[in-house]
Amino acid sequence: MLNLYYDPIYTEGLDPTVRFPRERYQLLAARLTENSDIHIQRPPLATREQIVAAHDERYVDLFIEGKLDSTAIRRIGLRPWTPAIVERTLRLVGGSLSALDHALSNISIAGNMAGGTHHAYRDCGSGYCIFNDVAICALAALKEPRIKKVLILDLDVHQGDGTAAILQGHPNIFTCSIHAESNFPFRKQQSDLDVHLADETKDADYLACLDRTLEKIQPHRYDCILFQAGVDPLEEDALGRLALTRAGLRQRNERVFQLHRQYHLPVVIFMGGGYAKPIERTVDAFEDLFTEAAQFTV
Ligand SMILES: [Zn+2]
């Protein structure tokens, strides 16, 4: 049984005219509720205390109080801004923390049906990301006595720049990002391991590169994996630049879930990006992601 966290506010907390495919969450939820191997739960709100572990207190307070200025909001995107974005954001981070909690307590795979907001920095948001749930979860995981080392595997097509910056130099968290070199963010940060791919990279090259990367990282040396599972490397993606097929992405996911099976590592799935046109191709790929995860948790 795969535990997944989701709330309708993931879609409804964004303005209907936003230039972001907000409907992907509800489309995906509609498909996954029919899957008897997946248990969908409503996440609690993350607390201020949980968020400030990875963020500047002033930034957190300005956001929660609805006082971010227009420059800060423009950098995030997600406009027109709506008051519901506060609850949406807190619930979204709550979903990731709940998935973390479930994965660690059961040594299993669990996921958030949103999140992976890896472009958020300590004191500002960027690229559709407000708070960095990946960094928040990595720091929260280390509060568990038996979690000594955390591996962040960011396979979204965009670099996990915010995550790299927030966690820079942290001795017990390893950040790895495999992304399209020419893509956003144009000023990259330094992860512990960055793998830059050329435009139009296809399945075989991508998977060979992933295998080499995993060999280098030696995942068994870690106590849990935070998997940013963006499906924007898909060839139909409007913001992606890579050329993976749906089958290639399935194999990518399987490589990660296999680590759970092989080494009994808890794995937390953060949904990440996906901007295909039509959006159904993105929803297909996310459906694959969670369906595969469910098969690995039986
Ligand atoms: Zn992305």
Tab-separated table of C-alpha atoms and ligand atoms in Angstrom:
chain	number	residue	atom	x	y	z
A	1	MET	CA	0.000	0.000	0.000
A	2	LEU	CA	1.428	3.363	-1.042
A	3	ASN	CA	0.589	6.305	1.211
A	4	LEU	CA	0.097	9.490	-0.795
A	5	TYR	CA	-0.784	12.942	0.457
A	6	TYR	CA	-3.141	15.195	-1.480
A	7	ASP	CA	-5.690	17.942	-0.921
A	8	PRO	CA	-7.966	19.634	-3.496
A	9	ILE	CA	-6.348	22.921	-2.470
A	10	TYR	CA	-3.255	21.836	-4.443
A	11	THR	CA	-5.318	22.878	-7.491
A	12	GLU	CA	-7.863	25.242	-5.985
A	13	GLY	CA	-5.322	27.316	-4.043
A	14	LEU	CA	-4.053	28.742	-7.350
A	15	ASP	CA	-5.967	31.240	-9.453
A	16	PRO	CA	-7.767	29.580	-12.408
A	17	THR	CA	-5.970	31.880	-14.869
A	18	VAL	CA	-2.458	31.153	-13.513
A	19	ARG	CA	0.143	30.260	-16.143
A	20	PHE	CA	0.875	26.974	-14.423
A	21	PRO	CA	-0.906	23.666	-15.123
A	22	ARG	CA	-2.761	23.683	-11.800
A	23	GLU	CA	-5.301	21.106	-13.009
A	24	ARG	CA	-2.670	18.349	-13.072
A	25	TYR	CA	-3.211	17.615	-9.363
A	26	GLN	CA	-6.941	17.032	-9.577
A	27	LEU	CA	-6.653	15.085	-12.840
A	28	LEU	CA	-4.089	12.802	-11.248
A	29	ALA	CA	-6.061	12.390	-8.014
A	30	ALA	CA	-9.126	11.368	-10.028
A	31	ARG	CA	-7.128	8.606	-11.680
A	32	LEU	CA	-5.318	7.369	-8.570
A	33	THR	CA	-8.369	7.123	-6.320
A	34	GLU	CA	-9.360	4.102	-8.395
A	35	ASN	CA	-6.117	2.307	-7.525
A	36	SER	CA	-6.692	0.022	-4.546
A	37	ASP	CA	-2.934	-0.125	-3.824
A	38	ILE	CA	-2.834	3.607	-3.136
A	39	HIS	CA	-4.108	5.259	0.006
A	40	ILE	CA	-4.699	8.989	-0.432
A	41	GLN	CA	-4.755	11.130	2.699
A	42	ARG	CA	-5.272	14.790	3.431
A	43	PRO	CA	-2.114	16.392	4.806
A	44	PRO	CA	-1.988	18.689	7.843
A	45	LEU	CA	-0.649	22.223	7.607
A	46	ALA	CA	3.098	22.527	8.117
A	47	THR	CA	3.993	24.703	11.082
A	48	ARG	CA	6.103	27.842	11.045
A	49	GLU	CA	8.658	26.031	13.176
A	50	GLN	CA	9.020	23.233	10.625
A	51	ILE	CA	9.501	25.717	7.787
A	52	VAL	CA	12.043	27.991	9.460
A	53	ALA	CA	14.401	25.024	9.794
A	54	ALA	CA	15.295	25.730	6.146
A	55	HIS	CA	14.153	29.327	5.693
A	56	ASP	CA	14.757	32.849	6.825
A	57	GLU	CA	12.181	33.760	9.499
A	58	ARG	CA	11.452	37.146	7.983
A	59	TYR	CA	10.651	35.635	4.587
A	60	VAL	CA	8.419	32.978	6.167
A	61	ASP	CA	6.497	35.561	8.197
A	62	LEU	CA	6.026	37.958	5.287
A	63	PHE	CA	4.616	35.131	3.177
A	64	ILE	CA	2.274	33.807	5.886
A	65	GLU	CA	1.026	37.321	6.636
A	66	GLY	CA	0.376	37.975	2.926
A	67	LYS	CA	2.933	40.778	2.820
A	68	LEU	CA	5.430	39.683	0.163
A	69	ASP	CA	6.146	42.582	-2.182
A	70	SER	CA	5.477	42.483	-5.909
A	71	THR	CA	9.129	41.779	-6.796
A	72	ALA	CA	9.163	38.706	-4.553
A	73	ILE	CA	5.850	37.524	-6.021
A	74	ARG	CA	7.023	38.108	-9.601
A	75	ARG	CA	10.074	35.917	-9.002
A	76	ILE	CA	7.831	33.103	-7.747
A	77	GLY	CA	5.349	33.376	-10.647
A	78	LEU	CA	1.985	31.738	-9.814
A	79	ARG	CA	0.207	35.024	-10.594
A	80	PRO	CA	-2.450	36.285	-10.140
A	81	TRP	CA	-1.655	35.761	-6.463
A	82	THR	CA	-4.564	34.666	-4.249
A	83	PRO	CA	-4.918	34.561	-0.435
A	84	ALA	CA	-5.560	30.783	-0.672
A	85	ILE	CA	-1.937	30.319	-1.707
A	86	VAL	CA	-0.933	30.531	1.968
A	87	GLU	CA	-2.996	27.532	3.029
A	88	ARG	CA	-2.036	25.720	-0.172
A	89	THR	CA	1.661	26.187	0.520
A	90	LEU	CA	1.463	25.152	4.178
A	91	ARG	CA	-0.570	22.067	3.269
A	92	LEU	CA	1.805	21.201	0.480
A	93	VAL	CA	4.790	21.271	2.837
A	94	GLY	CA	2.645	19.330	5.345
A	95	GLY	CA	2.100	16.677	2.666
A	96	SER	CA	5.828	16.240	2.140
A	97	LEU	CA	6.527	16.066	5.875
A	98	SER	CA	3.735	13.508	6.332
A	99	ALA	CA	5.154	11.404	3.505
A	100	LEU	CA	8.591	11.629	5.121
A	101	ASP	CA	7.180	10.578	8.462
A	102	HIS	CA	5.361	7.634	6.934
A	103	ALA	CA	8.332	6.474	4.865
A	104	LEU	CA	10.710	6.654	7.839
A	105	SER	CA	8.409	4.950	10.338
A	106	ASN	CA	7.529	2.112	7.990
A	107	ILE	CA	10.806	1.907	6.039
A	108	SER	CA	8.751	2.198	2.902
A	109	ILE	CA	7.994	4.476	-0.015
A	110	ALA	CA	5.522	7.327	0.495
A	111	GLY	CA	4.792	10.419	-1.541
A	112	ASN	CA	3.311	13.834	-1.835
A	113	MET	CA	1.100	14.478	-4.853
A	114	ALA	CA	2.726	17.916	-5.170
A	115	GLY	CA	5.876	19.550	-3.869
A	116	GLY	CA	9.455	19.091	-4.907
A	117	THR	CA	9.623	22.884	-4.838
A	118	HIS	CA	13.362	22.880	-5.331
A	119	HIS	CA	13.846	26.412	-6.717
A	120	ALA	CA	12.950	28.068	-3.391
A	121	TYR	CA	15.913	29.659	-1.591
A	122	ARG	CA	16.354	30.326	2.121
A	123	ASP	CA	15.063	33.888	1.866
A	124	CYS	CA	13.073	34.021	-1.367
A	125	GLY	CA	10.940	31.971	-3.699
A	126	SER	CA	11.587	31.383	-7.397
A	127	GLY	CA	10.253	29.443	-10.394
A	128	TYR	CA	6.800	28.451	-8.993
A	129	CYS	CA	8.380	27.505	-5.653
A	130	ILE	CA	7.703	29.255	-2.330
A	131	PHE	CA	9.165	27.042	0.407
A	132	ASN	CA	11.689	24.302	-0.293
A	133	ASP	CA	9.964	21.168	0.964
A	134	VAL	CA	12.898	18.983	-0.091
A	135	ALA	CA	15.346	20.898	2.114
A	136	ILE	CA	12.781	21.100	4.933
A	137	CYS	CA	12.322	17.316	4.812
A	138	ALA	CA	16.059	16.600	4.624
A	139	LEU	CA	16.633	18.619	7.797
A	140	ALA	CA	13.570	17.088	9.493
A	141	ALA	CA	14.790	13.556	8.660
A	142	LEU	CA	18.049	14.168	10.509
A	143	LYS	CA	16.093	14.812	13.700
A	144	GLU	CA	15.309	11.081	13.741
A	145	PRO	CA	18.080	9.391	15.733
A	146	ARG	CA	18.563	6.562	13.246
A	147	ILE	CA	18.820	8.838	10.219
A	148	LYS	CA	22.460	9.877	9.946
A	149	LYS	CA	22.769	10.550	6.216
A	150	VAL	CA	20.204	11.772	3.707
A	151	LEU	CA	20.469	11.470	-0.068
A	152	ILE	CA	18.556	13.926	-2.246
A	153	LEU	CA	18.112	12.622	-5.766
A	154	ASP	CA	16.674	15.407	-7.890
A	155	LEU	CA	15.727	14.060	-11.317
A	156	ASP	CA	13.499	16.952	-12.362
A	157	VAL	CA	14.719	18.405	-15.665
A	158	HIS	CA	15.586	21.681	-13.921
A	159	GLN	CA	18.472	21.969	-11.470
A	160	GLY	CA	17.566	21.826	-7.774
A	161	ASP	CA	19.273	25.175	-7.273
A	162	GLY	CA	17.427	26.265	-4.130
A	163	THR	CA	18.013	22.907	-2.470
A	164	ALA	CA	21.729	23.040	-3.318
A	165	ALA	CA	22.047	26.578	-1.951
A	166	ILE	CA	20.146	25.957	1.291
A	167	LEU	CA	22.012	22.750	2.066
A	168	GLN	CA	25.441	23.795	0.759
A	169	GLY	CA	28.196	22.222	2.827
A	170	HIS	CA	25.841	20.252	5.080
A	171	PRO	CA	27.932	17.273	6.188
A	172	ASN	CA	25.054	14.784	6.426
A	173	ILE	CA	22.976	15.650	3.370
A	174	PHE	CA	24.148	14.830	-0.153
A	175	THR	CA	22.472	16.754	-2.963
A	176	CYS	CA	22.515	15.285	-6.471
A	177	SER	CA	20.787	16.911	-9.432
A	178	ILE	CA	20.592	15.505	-12.966
A	179	HIS	CA	19.197	18.157	-15.298
A	180	ALA	CA	19.234	19.804	-18.724
A	181	GLU	CA	22.259	22.094	-18.775
A	182	SER	CA	20.768	24.814	-20.988
A	183	ASN	CA	17.524	25.036	-19.019
A	184	PHE	CA	16.245	27.225	-16.163
A	185	PRO	CA	17.766	28.186	-13.728
A	186	PHE	CA	20.331	29.935	-15.926
A	187	ARG	CA	22.606	30.669	-13.011
A	188	LYS	CA	23.196	27.225	-11.507
A	189	GLN	CA	24.127	26.556	-7.901
A	190	GLN	CA	26.573	23.878	-6.820
A	191	SER	CA	25.045	20.620	-5.633
A	192	ASP	CA	27.308	17.964	-4.134
A	193	LEU	CA	26.972	16.276	-7.515
A	194	ASP	CA	25.578	17.976	-10.617
A	195	VAL	CA	25.088	16.115	-13.866
A	196	HIS	CA	24.381	18.380	-16.824
A	197	LEU	CA	22.680	16.817	-19.827
A	198	ALA	CA	22.627	18.059	-23.423
A	199	ASP	CA	19.356	19.099	-25.064
A	200	GLU	CA	17.393	16.241	-26.637
A	201	THR	CA	19.055	13.537	-24.514
A	202	LYS	CA	17.122	10.312	-25.097
A	203	ASP	CA	16.241	7.283	-22.952
A	204	ALA	CA	19.355	5.138	-23.468
A	205	ASP	CA	21.853	7.912	-22.759
A	206	TYR	CA	19.810	9.203	-19.842
A	207	LEU	CA	19.526	5.803	-18.173
A	208	ALA	CA	23.205	5.015	-18.704
A	209	CYS	CA	24.037	8.340	-17.104
A	210	LEU	CA	21.707	7.647	-14.167
A	211	ASP	CA	23.360	4.262	-13.640
A	212	ARG	CA	26.843	5.793	-13.624
A	213	THR	CA	25.676	8.474	-11.222
A	214	LEU	CA	24.140	5.985	-8.795
A	215	GLU	CA	27.297	3.911	-8.926
A	216	LYS	CA	29.288	6.976	-7.956
A	217	ILE	CA	26.939	7.980	-5.114
A	218	GLN	CA	26.650	4.501	-3.592
A	219	PRO	CA	23.124	4.970	-2.230
A	220	HIS	CA	23.476	2.140	0.325
A	221	ARG	CA	25.647	4.488	2.387
A	222	TYR	CA	22.563	6.619	3.112
A	223	ASP	CA	19.651	6.108	5.491
A	224	CYS	CA	16.914	7.543	3.297
A	225	ILE	CA	16.326	8.955	-0.178
A	226	LEU	CA	14.364	12.083	-1.032
A	227	PHE	CA	13.366	11.665	-4.682
A	228	GLN	CA	12.360	14.784	-6.615
A	229	ALA	CA	10.556	12.941	-9.402
A	230	GLY	CA	9.626	15.701	-11.860
A	231	VAL	CA	8.386	14.241	-15.138
A	232	ASP	CA	9.504	17.247	-17.184
A	233	PRO	CA	12.365	15.324	-18.879
A	234	LEU	CA	9.515	13.946	-21.046
A	235	GLU	CA	9.869	14.731	-24.767
A	236	GLU	CA	6.385	16.302	-24.899
A	237	ASP	CA	7.205	18.714	-22.076
A	238	ALA	CA	6.975	22.385	-23.015
A	239	LEU	CA	9.743	23.456	-20.593
A	240	GLY	CA	11.926	20.361	-20.647
A	241	ARG	CA	14.505	20.274	-23.487
A	242	LEU	CA	15.187	16.554	-22.999
A	243	ALA	CA	13.577	13.770	-25.011
A	244	LEU	CA	12.652	10.924	-22.696
A	245	THR	CA	9.716	8.701	-23.534
A	246	ARG	CA	7.063	7.639	-21.064
A	247	ALA	CA	8.725	4.199	-20.968
A	248	GLY	CA	12.122	5.785	-20.319
A	249	LEU	CA	10.743	7.708	-17.369
A	250	ARG	CA	9.213	4.524	-16.003
A	251	GLN	CA	12.646	2.920	-16.080
A	252	ARG	CA	14.147	5.961	-14.391
A	253	ASN	CA	11.641	5.643	-11.535
A	254	GLU	CA	12.236	1.928	-11.275
A	255	ARG	CA	15.993	2.510	-10.791
A	256	VAL	CA	15.168	4.598	-7.709
A	257	PHE	CA	12.499	2.289	-6.283
A	258	GLN	CA	14.854	-0.634	-6.759
A	259	LEU	CA	17.132	1.024	-4.193
A	260	HIS	CA	14.309	0.754	-1.674
A	261	ARG	CA	13.915	-2.925	-2.431
A	262	GLN	CA	17.629	-3.675	-2.484
A	263	TYR	CA	18.796	-1.712	0.561
A	264	HIS	CA	15.536	-1.233	2.531
A	265	LEU	CA	15.895	2.511	2.262
A	266	PRO	CA	12.886	4.703	2.985
A	267	VAL	CA	12.037	6.745	-0.136
A	268	VAL	CA	9.980	9.948	-0.199
A	269	ILE	CA	8.550	11.016	-3.559
A	270	PHE	CA	8.143	14.715	-4.289
A	271	MET	CA	6.132	15.234	-7.445
A	272	GLY	CA	8.164	17.996	-9.119
A	273	GLY	CA	7.590	19.566	-12.522
A	274	GLY	CA	5.574	18.522	-15.566
A	275	TYR	CA	4.349	20.884	-18.256
A	276	ALA	CA	3.411	18.790	-21.289
A	277	LYS	CA	0.983	20.038	-23.858
A	278	PRO	CA	-1.550	18.544	-23.622
A	279	ILE	CA	-1.221	18.191	-19.847
A	280	GLU	CA	-2.572	14.613	-20.079
A	281	ARG	CA	0.925	13.389	-21.117
A	282	THR	CA	2.290	14.778	-17.843
A	283	VAL	CA	-0.569	13.223	-15.882
A	284	ASP	CA	0.136	9.864	-17.597
A	285	ALA	CA	3.759	10.043	-16.472
A	286	PHE	CA	2.827	10.963	-12.897
A	287	GLU	CA	0.268	8.151	-12.840
A	288	ASP	CA	3.066	5.783	-13.874
A	289	LEU	CA	5.308	7.162	-11.130
A	290	PHE	CA	2.869	6.508	-8.303
A	291	THR	CA	1.547	3.247	-9.740
A	292	GLU	CA	5.096	1.915	-9.962
A	293	ALA	CA	5.815	3.103	-6.418
A	294	ALA	CA	2.733	1.224	-5.199
A	295	GLN	CA	4.029	-1.958	-6.824
A	296	PHE	CA	7.285	-1.593	-4.895
A	297	THR	CA	5.532	-1.140	-1.560
A	298	VAL	CA	3.493	-4.363	-1.599
B	1	ZN	ZN	11.187	21.171	-13.407
